[in-house]
C-alpha positions as a printed NumPy array, in Angstrom:
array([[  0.   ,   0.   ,   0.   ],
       [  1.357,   3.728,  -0.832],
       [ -0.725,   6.313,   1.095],
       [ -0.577,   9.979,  -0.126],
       [ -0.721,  12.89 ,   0.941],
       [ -1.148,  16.163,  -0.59 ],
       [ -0.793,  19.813,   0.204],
       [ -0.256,  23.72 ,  -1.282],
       [ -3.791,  24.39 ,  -2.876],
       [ -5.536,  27.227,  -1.672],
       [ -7.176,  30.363,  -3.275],
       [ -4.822,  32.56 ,  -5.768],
       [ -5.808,  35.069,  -8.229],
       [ -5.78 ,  34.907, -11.81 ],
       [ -2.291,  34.827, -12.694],
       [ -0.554,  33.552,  -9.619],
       [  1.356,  30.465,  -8.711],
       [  0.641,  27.437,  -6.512],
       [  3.201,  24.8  ,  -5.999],
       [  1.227,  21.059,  -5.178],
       [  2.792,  18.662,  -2.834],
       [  2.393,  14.992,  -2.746],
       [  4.437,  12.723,   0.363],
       [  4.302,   9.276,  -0.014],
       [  4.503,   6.771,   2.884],
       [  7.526,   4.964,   0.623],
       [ 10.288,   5.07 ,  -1.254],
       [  8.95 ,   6.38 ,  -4.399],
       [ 11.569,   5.015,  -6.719],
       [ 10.036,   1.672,  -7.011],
       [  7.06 ,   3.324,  -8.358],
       [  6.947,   3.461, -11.888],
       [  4.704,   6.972, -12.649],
       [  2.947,   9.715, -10.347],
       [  0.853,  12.117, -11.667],
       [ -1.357,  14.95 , -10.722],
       [ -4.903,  14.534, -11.644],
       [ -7.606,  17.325, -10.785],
       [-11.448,  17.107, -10.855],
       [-13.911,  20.554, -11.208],
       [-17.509,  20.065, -10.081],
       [-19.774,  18.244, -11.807],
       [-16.499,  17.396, -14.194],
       [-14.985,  13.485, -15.145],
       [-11.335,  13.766, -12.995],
       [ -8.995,  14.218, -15.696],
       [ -5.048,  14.046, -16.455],
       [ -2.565,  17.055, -15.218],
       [  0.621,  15.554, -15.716],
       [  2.39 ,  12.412, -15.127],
       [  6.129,  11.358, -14.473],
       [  7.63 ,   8.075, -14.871],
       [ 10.298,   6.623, -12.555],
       [ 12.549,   7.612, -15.944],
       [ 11.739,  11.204, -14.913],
       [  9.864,  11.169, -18.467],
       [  6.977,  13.861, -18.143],
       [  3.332,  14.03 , -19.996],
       [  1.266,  17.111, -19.574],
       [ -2.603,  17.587, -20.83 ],
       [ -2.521,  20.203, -23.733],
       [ -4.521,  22.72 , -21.204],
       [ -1.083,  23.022, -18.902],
       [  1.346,  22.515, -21.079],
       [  3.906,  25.796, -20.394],
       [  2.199,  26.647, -17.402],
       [  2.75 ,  23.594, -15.167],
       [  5.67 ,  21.919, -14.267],
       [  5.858,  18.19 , -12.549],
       [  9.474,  16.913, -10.785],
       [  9.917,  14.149,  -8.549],
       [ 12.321,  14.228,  -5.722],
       [ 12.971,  10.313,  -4.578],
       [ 15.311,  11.58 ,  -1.842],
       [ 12.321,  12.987,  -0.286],
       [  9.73 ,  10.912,  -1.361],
       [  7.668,  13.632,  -3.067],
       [  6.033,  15.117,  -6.045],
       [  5.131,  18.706,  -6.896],
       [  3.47 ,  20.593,  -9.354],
       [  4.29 ,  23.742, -10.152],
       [  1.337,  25.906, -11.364],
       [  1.891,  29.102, -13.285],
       [ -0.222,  31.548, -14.683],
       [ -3.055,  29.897, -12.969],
       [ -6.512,  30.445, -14.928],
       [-10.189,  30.108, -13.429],
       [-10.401,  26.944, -15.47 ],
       [ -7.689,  25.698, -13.598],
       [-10.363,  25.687, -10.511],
       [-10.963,  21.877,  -9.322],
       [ -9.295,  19.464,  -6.732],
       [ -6.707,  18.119,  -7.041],
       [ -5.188,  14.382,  -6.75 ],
       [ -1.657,  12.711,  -6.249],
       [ -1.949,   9.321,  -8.052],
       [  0.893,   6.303,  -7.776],
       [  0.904,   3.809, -10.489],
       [  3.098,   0.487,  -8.899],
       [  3.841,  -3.153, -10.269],
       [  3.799,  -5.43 ,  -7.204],
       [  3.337,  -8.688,  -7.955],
       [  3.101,  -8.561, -11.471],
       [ -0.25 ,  -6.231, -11.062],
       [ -0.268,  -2.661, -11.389],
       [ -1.942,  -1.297,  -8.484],
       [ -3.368,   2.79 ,  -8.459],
       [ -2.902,   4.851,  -5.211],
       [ -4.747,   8.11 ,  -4.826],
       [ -4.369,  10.993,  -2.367],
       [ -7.036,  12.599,  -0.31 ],
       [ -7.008,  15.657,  -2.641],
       [ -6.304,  19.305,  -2.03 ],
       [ -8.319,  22.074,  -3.48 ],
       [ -7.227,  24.823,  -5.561],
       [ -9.508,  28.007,  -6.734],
       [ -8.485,  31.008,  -8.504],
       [-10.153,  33.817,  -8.45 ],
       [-10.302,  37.331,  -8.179]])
């Protein structure tokens, strides 16, 4: 089991910066991708951006420039780095782990943290 937890959202105004974390209870290394994953009322949760144990990074078009996703395995964390935050960019937002144990791929989420921009 890989419990998460996240923190940094809060209210900003149009234009600011947030930075997400996400702590893991393990070594993050042996887990092959994080990602950040946000869901706006009455929206489908939906892809932020993802990194691989490779340190490879995917971003949804709607970020792309804007966010940034690292990986420290030292400290066992992810964080996203949100720029130029839009309203749109309003939603929670979840820390998922993607691990093979076993031979099974196995999805962790974290409790979520909310982020709202607005002036």
């Amino acid at each position: 089991q890989v419990q998460l937890v996240e923190s940094g959202g809060g209210l900003v105004q149009p234009g600011g910066s947030l930075r997400l974390s996400c702590a893991a209870s393990q070594s993050i290394s042996s887990i092959n991708t994080m990602g950040w994953y946000r869901q706006a009322p009455g929206q489908q949760r939906e892809l932020v951006a993802d990194i691989n144990s490779g340190m490879r990074t995917n971003y949804a078009d709607s970020v792309k420039g804007r966010f940034t996703i690292s990986r420290d395995n030292h400290k066992n964390t992810v964080y996203l780095q949100m720029n130029s935050l839009k309203p749109e960019d309003t939603a929670a937002y979840y820390c998922n782990a993607l691990k093979v144990e076993a031979g099974n791929l196995y999805g962790y989420w974290g409790q979520g943290t909310q982020v709202t921009v607005s002036s």
